[in-house]
């Protein structure tokens, strides 16, 4: 897709998954599409479809070739379940019979992007299928009709690797006449791969919009609606890079705006002597410190402060569980504790430090064991950020080394 002989292609670091099947309309083509999606394909490119009509004969333009139901379901599966639910990008060659794309049940499927061909002067190639719902065009070959022999001759095409040596079409292991919409579709797939290399979190709906907005008509203007020949236009990869990065930035800003912040602040100067007796002396600064922590989180979406007799095991569990249940990927939960810390004999054998003791927070009406913290943290949804600050004895291990994957 470049006139530069030293160019490596649109997306040279892409990996290719080759899946072959036999029989147009057979169950094999449906199985091939599902296999591609299940094996992790981001993009599915199909340079095949119904037989092309004769470009010299307009009488065959109305022939309709429907898509089999199994193939339709396979495409729906790839578009909805592929890429871990973000949706595979599916491209089909529009066809080379100078016919209407709407009559091709494959290229006109709503989950497919049909790609037409344009020549070097940005005009629709003389063979390319056209009309709604063609999605866009990509540069390809051009042909000319020999009126004496009533045959076609390829003027030029795209250069592509050939089969090596005698098995190939040329002596230099490169084929210089690759063309048709069968060349346009993989060209557009390459542009899509470039887009995904910049933002692989983009969804299928977002990707289609970015591709659409990155197409220009031959006059250099954006199409206000689908053009009868060019669809949304000819892909401009420079514009595609710009639009992809803008989309990525917008998504990041949206995610940032949607992030919620929760805070649970606990300060215990005095504990219940009916529970602890005279084991723990009254402290002087924990409530004061906790009030200061609370001020630091004044702008948080939701917060709770528990002081002295409010800092019971039941209240601590209730509010911590509540925030963990509410938090989703990207959200933050901040937990601060100021008070006594202690230890308790380990009863389940999960301590590995050789001391055989669980670390605890000394809440008002009973100790809170590090195992309890671990279990609650482990129930958080993936991607939730939890920050715990403990100003207490044994604070270095009172979260029980909760798994970093949480």
mmCIF file with all atom_site columns, N, CA and C in Angstrom, residues 335 359-361 369-375 377 386-390 394-403:
data_model
loop_
_atom_site.group_PDB
_atom_site.id
_atom_site.type_symbol
_atom_site.label_atom_id
_atom_site.label_alt_id
_atom_site.label_comp_id
_atom_site.label_asym_id
_atom_site.label_entity_id
_atom_site.label_seq_id
_atom_site.pdbx_PDB_ins_code
_atom_site.Cartn_x
_atom_site.Cartn_y
_atom_site.Cartn_z
_atom_site.occupancy
_atom_site.B_iso_or_equiv
_atom_site.pdbx_formal_charge
_atom_site.auth_seq_id
_atom_site.auth_comp_id
_atom_site.auth_asym_id
_atom_site.auth_atom_id
_atom_site.pdbx_PDB_model_num
ATOM 1  N N  . UNK A 1 335 ? -8.569  2.930   53.145 1.00 0.00 ? 335 UNK A N  1
ATOM 2  C CA . UNK A 1 335 ? -8.880  2.542   54.525 1.00 0.00 ? 335 UNK A CA 1
ATOM 3  C C  . UNK A 1 335 ? -7.762  3.052   55.417 1.00 0.00 ? 335 UNK A C  1
ATOM 4  N N  . UNK A 1 359 ? -1.925  -11.217 62.935 1.00 0.00 ? 359 UNK A N  1
ATOM 5  C CA . UNK A 1 359 ? -1.895  -9.817  63.350 1.00 0.00 ? 359 UNK A CA 1
ATOM 6  C C  . UNK A 1 359 ? -3.322  -9.288  63.404 1.00 0.00 ? 359 UNK A C  1
ATOM 7  N N  . UNK A 1 360 ? -3.583  -8.345  64.292 1.00 0.00 ? 360 UNK A N  1
ATOM 8  C CA . UNK A 1 360 ? -4.948  -7.840  64.466 1.00 0.00 ? 360 UNK A CA 1
ATOM 9  C C  . UNK A 1 360 ? -4.969  -6.324  64.606 1.00 0.00 ? 360 UNK A C  1
ATOM 10 N N  . UNK A 1 361 ? -6.119  -5.773  64.210 1.00 0.00 ? 361 UNK A N  1
ATOM 11 C CA . UNK A 1 361 ? -6.467  -4.410  64.580 1.00 0.00 ? 361 UNK A CA 1
ATOM 12 C C  . UNK A 1 361 ? -7.297  -4.505  65.858 1.00 0.00 ? 361 UNK A C  1
ATOM 13 N N  . UNK A 1 369 ? -8.967  -9.769  62.816 1.00 0.00 ? 369 UNK A N  1
ATOM 14 C CA . UNK A 1 369 ? -7.821  -10.585 62.397 1.00 0.00 ? 369 UNK A CA 1
ATOM 15 C C  . UNK A 1 369 ? -7.466  -10.301 60.938 1.00 0.00 ? 369 UNK A C  1
ATOM 16 N N  . UNK A 1 370 ? -6.168  -10.395 60.637 1.00 0.00 ? 370 UNK A N  1
ATOM 17 C CA . UNK A 1 370 ? -5.714  -10.112 59.277 1.00 0.00 ? 370 UNK A CA 1
ATOM 18 C C  . UNK A 1 370 ? -6.361  -11.037 58.240 1.00 0.00 ? 370 UNK A C  1
ATOM 19 N N  . UNK A 1 371 ? -6.711  -12.263 58.630 1.00 0.00 ? 371 UNK A N  1
ATOM 20 C CA . UNK A 1 371 ? -7.377  -13.179 57.699 1.00 0.00 ? 371 UNK A CA 1
ATOM 21 C C  . UNK A 1 371 ? -8.720  -12.609 57.244 1.00 0.00 ? 371 UNK A C  1
ATOM 22 N N  . UNK A 1 372 ? -9.407  -11.900 58.136 1.00 0.00 ? 372 UNK A N  1
ATOM 23 C CA . UNK A 1 372 ? -10.690 -11.311 57.769 1.00 0.00 ? 372 UNK A CA 1
ATOM 24 C C  . UNK A 1 372 ? -10.508 -10.216 56.721 1.00 0.00 ? 372 UNK A C  1
ATOM 25 N N  . UNK A 1 373 ? -9.445  -9.435  56.866 1.00 0.00 ? 373 UNK A N  1
ATOM 26 C CA . UNK A 1 373 ? -9.138  -8.410  55.868 1.00 0.00 ? 373 UNK A CA 1
ATOM 27 C C  . UNK A 1 373 ? -8.838  -9.060  54.525 1.00 0.00 ? 373 UNK A C  1
ATOM 28 N N  . UNK A 1 374 ? -8.031  -10.105 54.559 1.00 0.00 ? 374 UNK A N  1
ATOM 29 C CA . UNK A 1 374 ? -7.660  -10.803 53.324 1.00 0.00 ? 374 UNK A CA 1
ATOM 30 C C  . UNK A 1 374 ? -8.894  -11.303 52.592 1.00 0.00 ? 374 UNK A C  1
ATOM 31 N N  . UNK A 1 375 ? -9.803  -11.917 53.313 1.00 0.00 ? 375 UNK A N  1
ATOM 32 C CA . UNK A 1 375 ? -10.990 -12.494 52.672 1.00 0.00 ? 375 UNK A CA 1
ATOM 33 C C  . UNK A 1 375 ? -11.877 -11.422 52.040 1.00 0.00 ? 375 UNK A C  1
ATOM 34 N N  . UNK A 1 377 ? -10.838 -8.376  51.017 1.00 0.00 ? 377 UNK A N  1
ATOM 35 C CA . UNK A 1 377 ? -10.103 -7.829  49.880 1.00 0.00 ? 377 UNK A CA 1
ATOM 36 C C  . UNK A 1 377 ? -10.200 -8.758  48.674 1.00 0.00 ? 377 UNK A C  1
ATOM 37 N N  . UNK A 1 386 ? -7.247  -0.828  46.208 1.00 0.00 ? 386 UNK A N  1
ATOM 38 C CA . UNK A 1 386 ? -7.448  -0.731  47.652 1.00 0.00 ? 386 UNK A CA 1
ATOM 39 C C  . UNK A 1 386 ? -6.162  -0.259  48.315 1.00 0.00 ? 386 UNK A C  1
ATOM 40 N N  . UNK A 1 387 ? -6.270  0.817   49.081 1.00 0.00 ? 387 UNK A N  1
ATOM 41 C CA . UNK A 1 387 ? -5.126  1.375   49.809 1.00 0.00 ? 387 UNK A CA 1
ATOM 42 C C  . UNK A 1 387 ? -5.450  1.333   51.298 1.00 0.00 ? 387 UNK A C  1
ATOM 43 N N  . UNK A 1 388 ? -4.619  0.654   52.077 1.00 0.00 ? 388 UNK A N  1
ATOM 44 C CA . UNK A 1 388 ? -4.830  0.614   53.525 1.00 0.00 ? 388 UNK A CA 1
ATOM 45 C C  . UNK A 1 388 ? -3.630  1.239   54.230 1.00 0.00 ? 388 UNK A C  1
ATOM 46 N N  . UNK A 1 389 ? -3.927  2.157   55.135 1.00 0.00 ? 389 UNK A N  1
ATOM 47 C CA . UNK A 1 389 ? -2.892  2.829   55.929 1.00 0.00 ? 389 UNK A CA 1
ATOM 48 C C  . UNK A 1 389 ? -3.162  2.508   57.396 1.00 0.00 ? 389 UNK A C  1
ATOM 49 N N  . UNK A 1 390 ? -2.226  1.833   58.036 1.00 0.00 ? 390 UNK A N  1
ATOM 50 C CA . UNK A 1 390 ? -2.414  1.427   59.432 1.00 0.00 ? 390 UNK A CA 1
ATOM 51 C C  . UNK A 1 390 ? -1.335  2.051   60.311 1.00 0.00 ? 390 UNK A C  1
ATOM 52 N N  . UNK A 1 394 ? 2.322   -3.838  64.682 1.00 0.00 ? 394 UNK A N  1
ATOM 53 C CA . UNK A 1 394 ? 2.141   -4.963  63.763 1.00 0.00 ? 394 UNK A CA 1
ATOM 54 C C  . UNK A 1 394 ? 1.465   -4.539  62.456 1.00 0.00 ? 394 UNK A C  1
ATOM 55 N N  . UNK A 1 395 ? 1.611   -3.274  62.072 1.00 0.00 ? 395 UNK A N  1
ATOM 56 C CA . UNK A 1 395 ? 0.916   -2.774  60.887 1.00 0.00 ? 395 UNK A CA 1
ATOM 57 C C  . UNK A 1 395 ? 1.533   -3.283  59.591 1.00 0.00 ? 395 UNK A C  1
ATOM 58 N N  . UNK A 1 396 ? 2.757   -3.765  59.651 1.00 0.00 ? 396 UNK A N  1
ATOM 59 C CA . UNK A 1 396 ? 3.405   -4.213  58.418 1.00 0.00 ? 396 UNK A CA 1
ATOM 60 C C  . UNK A 1 396 ? 2.780   -5.433  57.795 1.00 0.00 ? 396 UNK A C  1
ATOM 61 N N  . UNK A 1 397 ? 2.076   -6.239  58.581 1.00 0.00 ? 397 UNK A N  1
ATOM 62 C CA . UNK A 1 397 ? 1.531   -7.483  58.048 1.00 0.00 ? 397 UNK A CA 1
ATOM 63 C C  . UNK A 1 397 ? 0.052   -7.668  58.323 1.00 0.00 ? 397 UNK A C  1
ATOM 64 N N  . UNK A 1 398 ? -0.634  -6.628  58.764 1.00 0.00 ? 398 UNK A N  1
ATOM 65 C CA . UNK A 1 398 ? -2.027  -6.868  59.147 1.00 0.00 ? 398 UNK A CA 1
ATOM 66 C C  . UNK A 1 398 ? -3.008  -6.891  57.978 1.00 0.00 ? 398 UNK A C  1
ATOM 67 N N  . UNK A 1 399 ? -2.483  -6.940  56.747 1.00 0.00 ? 399 UNK A N  1
ATOM 68 C CA . UNK A 1 399 ? -3.363  -7.199  55.596 1.00 0.00 ? 399 UNK A CA 1
ATOM 69 C C  . UNK A 1 399 ? -3.157  -8.597  55.073 1.00 0.00 ? 399 UNK A C  1
ATOM 70 N N  . UNK A 1 400 ? -2.295  -9.383  55.686 1.00 0.00 ? 400 UNK A N  1
ATOM 71 C CA . UNK A 1 400 ? -2.030  -10.777 55.317 1.00 0.00 ? 400 UNK A CA 1
ATOM 72 C C  . UNK A 1 400 ? -1.557  -10.922 53.881 1.00 0.00 ? 400 UNK A C  1
ATOM 73 N N  . UNK A 1 401 ? -0.758  -9.941  53.399 1.00 0.00 ? 401 UNK A N  1
ATOM 74 C CA . UNK A 1 401 ? -0.167  -10.078 52.071 1.00 0.00 ? 401 UNK A CA 1
ATOM 75 C C  . UNK A 1 401 ? -1.194  -10.457 51.020 1.00 0.00 ? 401 UNK A C  1
ATOM 76 N N  . UNK A 1 402 ? -2.256  -9.696  50.957 1.00 0.00 ? 402 UNK A N  1
ATOM 77 C CA . UNK A 1 402 ? -3.327  -9.970  50.004 1.00 0.00 ? 402 UNK A CA 1
ATOM 78 C C  . UNK A 1 402 ? -2.770  -10.044 48.594 1.00 0.00 ? 402 UNK A C  1
ATOM 79 N N  . UNK A 1 403 ? -3.271  -10.983 47.797 1.00 0.00 ? 403 UNK A N  1
ATOM 80 C CA . UNK A 1 403 ? -2.766  -11.232 46.447 1.00 0.00 ? 403 UNK A CA 1
ATOM 81 C C  . UNK A 1 403 ? -2.766  -9.964  45.628 1.00 0.00 ? 403 UNK A C  1
#
